Amino acid sequence: MTNIPETGRTPRVQIRLVVIQILVLSLLCTLGGRLWYLQIRQGDEFAKEASGNHVQQVVQPAVRGAILDARGVPLADNETRLVVSASRTELLKMPDDGEAVLAKLADVLGMEPKEVQEKVRLCDAKTPQPCWNGSPYQPIPITDEATARQALQIRERAEDFPGVTAEPQAVRRYTAPGEANTAQVLGYLSPVTDDEIQKAQDTESPYLRSDQVGRSGLERQYDSELRGKAGVTRYEVDNLGRVIGEAESDAAEPGSNLVTSIDARVQRVAEYELNEAMKAARKEWDRNTQENYKADAGAVVVMESRTGRVVAMASNPNYDPNAWVGGISAKDYASLTGKTSNYPLLNRAIQGQAAPGSIFKVVSTAAAVEAGYDFNGNYNCASSYSVGGQVFKNFESQNHGAIDLGRALEVSCDTVYYSLAHSEWKKDGGINPKGKPKDYFYKAAHDFGLGKETGIDLPNEVTGRVPDRQWKQDYWEANKDAWCKTGKKGGSYVEVIAYENCLEGNKMRAGDQINYSIGQGDTLVTPIQMATIYAAIANGGTLYNPTVGKAVVSPDGKKVTEIKPRSHGKLPVTKQTLTQMDEALEGVATRGTAAWRFGGWPQDEIPMHAKTGTAEVYGKQTTSWFATYTEDYSIVMTISQGGTGSGASGPAVRNIYDALYGVSDSGAIDPKRALLPAPQKSLPKVRTDGTIVAPKISKDPAKEQKAAQKDGEAPADGQQLPVGTAPPPDTDNRQTRRRRGARPRGGRRMLGRGRRTCS
């Protein structure tokens, strides 16, 4: 083997190492120079470009849960419509920002070009509706009422409509089954606002910009349950809006379904009868104002006496909640909110306040007994009562002589309550009380739940008003400057009242307490409050929080969360007093002020209890009130400027009871005609796929009930449910049922149809 001396290889290795070092150094210098160029020389420019690369999200709306009646009939659900949408990103890539494309689209859809252009502009503080409040990176709906022909034109001529799509989507629908509108109870939807998004960021149910949220009614109250969770696909886009990659995607989760205690058939009857009663009242002559009654608004509540669940709730004037679907037009919005429409968006069952008139006397009766007056004592029902030179008259100046409190309720004797209230006012120290007054009459109203919310599961309930001493003081402090400025001694009626209020408007005067005792003066109540009170009298004294929601059912049907009845107190009366009041209110329906409206009613089978009320309102016609209950239901109706209680509201309430129990004009009970002879206890049947079984409902239960009542035949749907539907309501034998505390009877009581004697 030949050995090569190491000295021969060393120069070549060293040369190679030097060359490598030079190359490495050159590369490092080049890289360093390039980094300097990018980071220092061009750093600001590239940073600006990089800031345009970000993630945008495209939202797939969740299918909103349905709102169902107690038997599973949809009151609000979703329907598939052809929705035409435009991509704002694609439009802005065009030289004219898509103006020509939108003009063509408007022509196909039969819309004005300006109307379509306004749909795709983004909302901000300076841009009025209509505008788009959602993400600019997702398709913006132009219309959800496209026809199949219009959609076909758009899809076949895709080259003429770049960025425009026409495809089926789920859209909210208010079904009005059997003509049951239920608008104020259901509410409506509209796009979420920036403020709402900001407030909900840290909650368990944050909003997305594309969300539709409930604005009133059940849609608002149960929004988080109904809304579900939208699906979100996140895209990486550059500063020009071009998609450069997909980051991640979350599937949409549908909302839960809400089962209510509303029965669509009874709801329709309640709406129909309220409207008919108002139309009838407008034909009646008001001898006080020398014109027909205006009957401009009204409400009715049908409630389960033993649970507080609402079976029907109607408010008039009414509106179509479908007007809000897809965005309300300026014309429709003006018609719903203008003064001439009398504000149909108001739910007058929970937001309408008025003096209650004589239906308030159950509160005054309880107060009198609590103050120590004997229920069975003798009280003078004179034709009038005088205080300090002022005469307070009984209704139509009736004089019934010496009567007890039960009879005072039956004939609605005002002067008995005037005397009791005045006596207590004097015991409390009169206009200048010493110490702390007992104020039995005002305390009773608070204990009955007045002056505060009932707790119903609907938003924006009002409290009404109990004009006690604290309220008088607060009201006087807020208004005394205006009263002192406009008041005038010896002037007009309004000026004299202002003058007196300026001097002593914070003091409880005798007239204040006298008027208060019969539900007049400054007292204000709502129909739902009075329905709750009369239901409590019916059930033995429990004041329930009224509820419309009955259960929340998960989308897959596997989880059912029932909404249990809850109580907020007991009536401040003994069992004995409650029984005595119960018997007196039965007397109202059989021989008192409501007897002429319940002639022929099967009193032995279904004991009826009632109280009429006619409230005077300064500057307006009288308010009609009719409060009633049976063992099962409490029904209260009121009509603003409608006349007397039994005269205007009485027939409608009787007709609702006839429909519930299947009572004919002759007084016979026909179970086949009965819509709901006992409250619905069971929930609708849920299929394995999560859908809910819904029975069929006739086209118009109210009109069919009218027709059946005349010819004695059962309406089309009656209690005949399709195979596989929810079971009928739990019933029992009416022949053997007896009301709480009922006194024995030898046979059916003959009911008179005599003329009304009191309010």
GROMACS .gro file of N, CA, C and O in nm, residues 75 174 176 179-188 216-219 267 271 313-315 317-322 324 336 344-347 458:
model
  140
   75LEU      N    1  -9.825   2.727   1.653
   75LEU     CA    2  -9.867   2.866   1.648
   75LEU      C    3  -9.764   2.949   1.573
   75LEU      O    4  -9.797   3.049   1.510
  174TYR      N    5  -9.598   3.256   1.117
  174TYR     CA    6  -9.701   3.258   1.221
  174TYR      C    7  -9.828   3.202   1.159
  174TYR      O    8  -9.891   3.265   1.074
  176ALA      N    9 -10.143   3.098   1.254
  176ALA     CA   10 -10.283   3.130   1.283
  176ALA      C   11 -10.373   3.009   1.260
  176ALA      O   12 -10.465   3.014   1.178
  179GLU      N   13 -10.766   3.024   1.239
  179GLU     CA   14 -10.784   3.169   1.247
  179GLU      C   15 -10.746   3.226   1.385
  179GLU      O   16 -10.780   3.341   1.414
  180ALA      N   17 -10.677   3.149   1.467
  180ALA     CA   18 -10.632   3.199   1.597
  180ALA      C   19 -10.505   3.282   1.576
  180ALA      O   20 -10.397   3.227   1.554
  181ASN      N   21 -10.517   3.412   1.584
  181ASN     CA   22 -10.406   3.502   1.551
  181ASN      C   23 -10.295   3.498   1.656
  181ASN      O   24 -10.179   3.478   1.624
  182THR      N   25 -10.329   3.521   1.781
  182THR     CA   26 -10.237   3.510   1.896
  182THR      C   27 -10.117   3.604   1.883
  182THR      O   28 -10.010   3.577   1.936
  183ALA      N   29 -10.133   3.715   1.812
  183ALA     CA   30 -10.019   3.799   1.776
  183ALA      C   31  -9.945   3.854   1.897
  183ALA      O   32  -9.823   3.840   1.909
  184GLN      N   33 -10.017   3.920   1.989
  184GLN     CA   34  -9.949   3.984   2.101
  184GLN      C   35  -9.885   3.884   2.196
  184GLN      O   36  -9.786   3.917   2.263
  185VAL      N   37  -9.937   3.764   2.202
  185VAL     CA   38  -9.878   3.661   2.288
  185VAL      C   39  -9.750   3.607   2.224
  185VAL      O   40  -9.649   3.587   2.292
  186LEU      N   41  -9.753   3.585   2.094
  186LEU     CA   42  -9.637   3.528   2.024
  186LEU      C   43  -9.523   3.628   2.010
  186LEU      O   44  -9.407   3.594   2.028
  187GLY      N   45  -9.556   3.753   1.975
  187GLY     CA   46  -9.452   3.852   1.949
  187GLY      C   47  -9.399   3.840   1.808
  187GLY      O   48  -9.462   3.782   1.719
  188TYR      N   49  -9.278   3.893   1.784
  188TYR     CA   50  -9.219   3.891   1.650
  188TYR      C   51  -9.067   3.899   1.660
  188TYR      O   52  -9.012   3.916   1.769
  216SER      N   53  -9.087   4.082   2.128
  216SER     CA   54  -9.199   4.089   2.222
  216SER      C   55  -9.256   3.950   2.240
  216SER      O   56  -9.218   3.856   2.170
  217GLY      N   57  -9.349   3.937   2.334
  217GLY     CA   58  -9.419   3.811   2.353
  217GLY      C   59  -9.328   3.694   2.385
  217GLY      O   60  -9.217   3.708   2.438
  218LEU      N   61  -9.377   3.575   2.351
  218LEU     CA   62  -9.300   3.452   2.377
  218LEU      C   63  -9.170   3.449   2.299
  218LEU      O   64  -9.072   3.389   2.345
  219GLU      N   65  -9.167   3.508   2.181
  219GLU     CA   66  -9.044   3.510   2.101
  219GLU      C   67  -8.930   3.576   2.179
  219GLU      O   68  -8.815   3.535   2.168
  267GLN      N   69 -10.848   2.999   2.189
  267GLN     CA   70 -10.790   3.129   2.153
  267GLN      C   71 -10.870   3.194   2.041
  267GLN      O   72 -10.901   3.314   2.046
  271GLU      N   73 -11.076   3.547   2.072
  271GLU     CA   74 -11.053   3.660   1.982
  271GLU      C   75 -11.181   3.699   1.909
  271GLU      O   76 -11.213   3.818   1.896
  313MET      N   77 -10.553   3.427   2.545
  313MET     CA   78 -10.529   3.567   2.579
  313MET      C   79 -10.542   3.648   2.450
  313MET      O   80 -10.464   3.630   2.356
  314ALA      N   81 -10.641   3.735   2.446
  314ALA     CA   82 -10.667   3.812   2.325
  314ALA      C   83 -10.662   3.961   2.356
  314ALA      O   84 -10.703   4.004   2.464
  315SER      N   85 -10.612   4.036   2.261
  315SER     CA   86 -10.604   4.181   2.272
  315SER      C   87 -10.652   4.243   2.142
  315SER      O   88 -10.621   4.192   2.033
  317PRO      N   89 -10.716   4.634   1.943
  317PRO     CA   90 -10.694   4.590   1.805
  317PRO      C   91 -10.577   4.492   1.790
  317PRO      O   92 -10.487   4.488   1.874
  318ASN      N   93 -10.584   4.418   1.680
  318ASN     CA   94 -10.492   4.309   1.654
  318ASN      C   95 -10.404   4.342   1.534
  318ASN      O   96 -10.423   4.445   1.468
  319TYR      N   97 -10.309   4.255   1.503
  319TYR     CA   98 -10.226   4.274   1.385
  319TYR      C   99 -10.172   4.138   1.339
  319TYR      O  100 -10.185   4.038   1.409
  320ASP      N  101 -10.113   4.135   1.221
  320ASP     CA  102 -10.057   4.011   1.166
  320ASP      C  103  -9.907   4.009   1.194
  320ASP      O  104  -9.832   4.090   1.138
  321PRO      N  105  -9.858   3.918   1.279
  321PRO     CA  106  -9.715   3.916   1.309
  321PRO      C  107  -9.629   3.879   1.189
  321PRO      O  108  -9.507   3.902   1.190
  322ASN      N  109  -9.689   3.822   1.084
  322ASN     CA  110  -9.611   3.790   0.964
  322ASN      C  111  -9.560   3.915   0.893
  322ASN      O  112  -9.473   3.906   0.807
  324TRP      N  113  -9.369   4.121   1.010
  324TRP     CA  114  -9.229   4.142   1.051
  324TRP      C  115  -9.134   4.044   0.984
  324TRP      O  116  -9.012   4.064   0.986
  336LEU      N  117  -9.862   5.017   1.218
  336LEU     CA  118  -9.866   4.946   1.346
  336LEU      C  119  -9.834   5.037   1.465
  336LEU      O  120  -9.874   5.007   1.578
  344PRO      N  121 -10.177   4.854   1.803
  344PRO     CA  122 -10.208   4.711   1.813
  344PRO      C  123 -10.094   4.627   1.867
  344PRO      O  124 -10.116   4.512   1.907
  345LEU      N  125  -9.971   4.679   1.870
  345LEU     CA  126  -9.859   4.602   1.923
  345LEU      C  127  -9.871   4.583   2.075
  345LEU      O  128  -9.809   4.493   2.131
  346LEU      N  129  -9.950   4.665   2.141
  346LEU     CA  130  -9.971   4.651   2.284
  346LEU      C  131 -10.052   4.526   2.314
  346LEU      O  132 -10.154   4.500   2.250
  347ASN      N  133 -10.007   4.451   2.413
  347ASN     CA  134 -10.086   4.339   2.464
  347ASN      C  135 -10.168   4.392   2.581
  347ASN      O  136 -10.120   4.400   2.694
  458LEU      N  137  -9.431   3.675   3.017
  458LEU     CA  138  -9.436   3.761   2.899
  458LEU      C  139  -9.368   3.892   2.935
  458LEU      O  140  -9.383   3.941   3.047
   0.00000   0.00000   0.00000
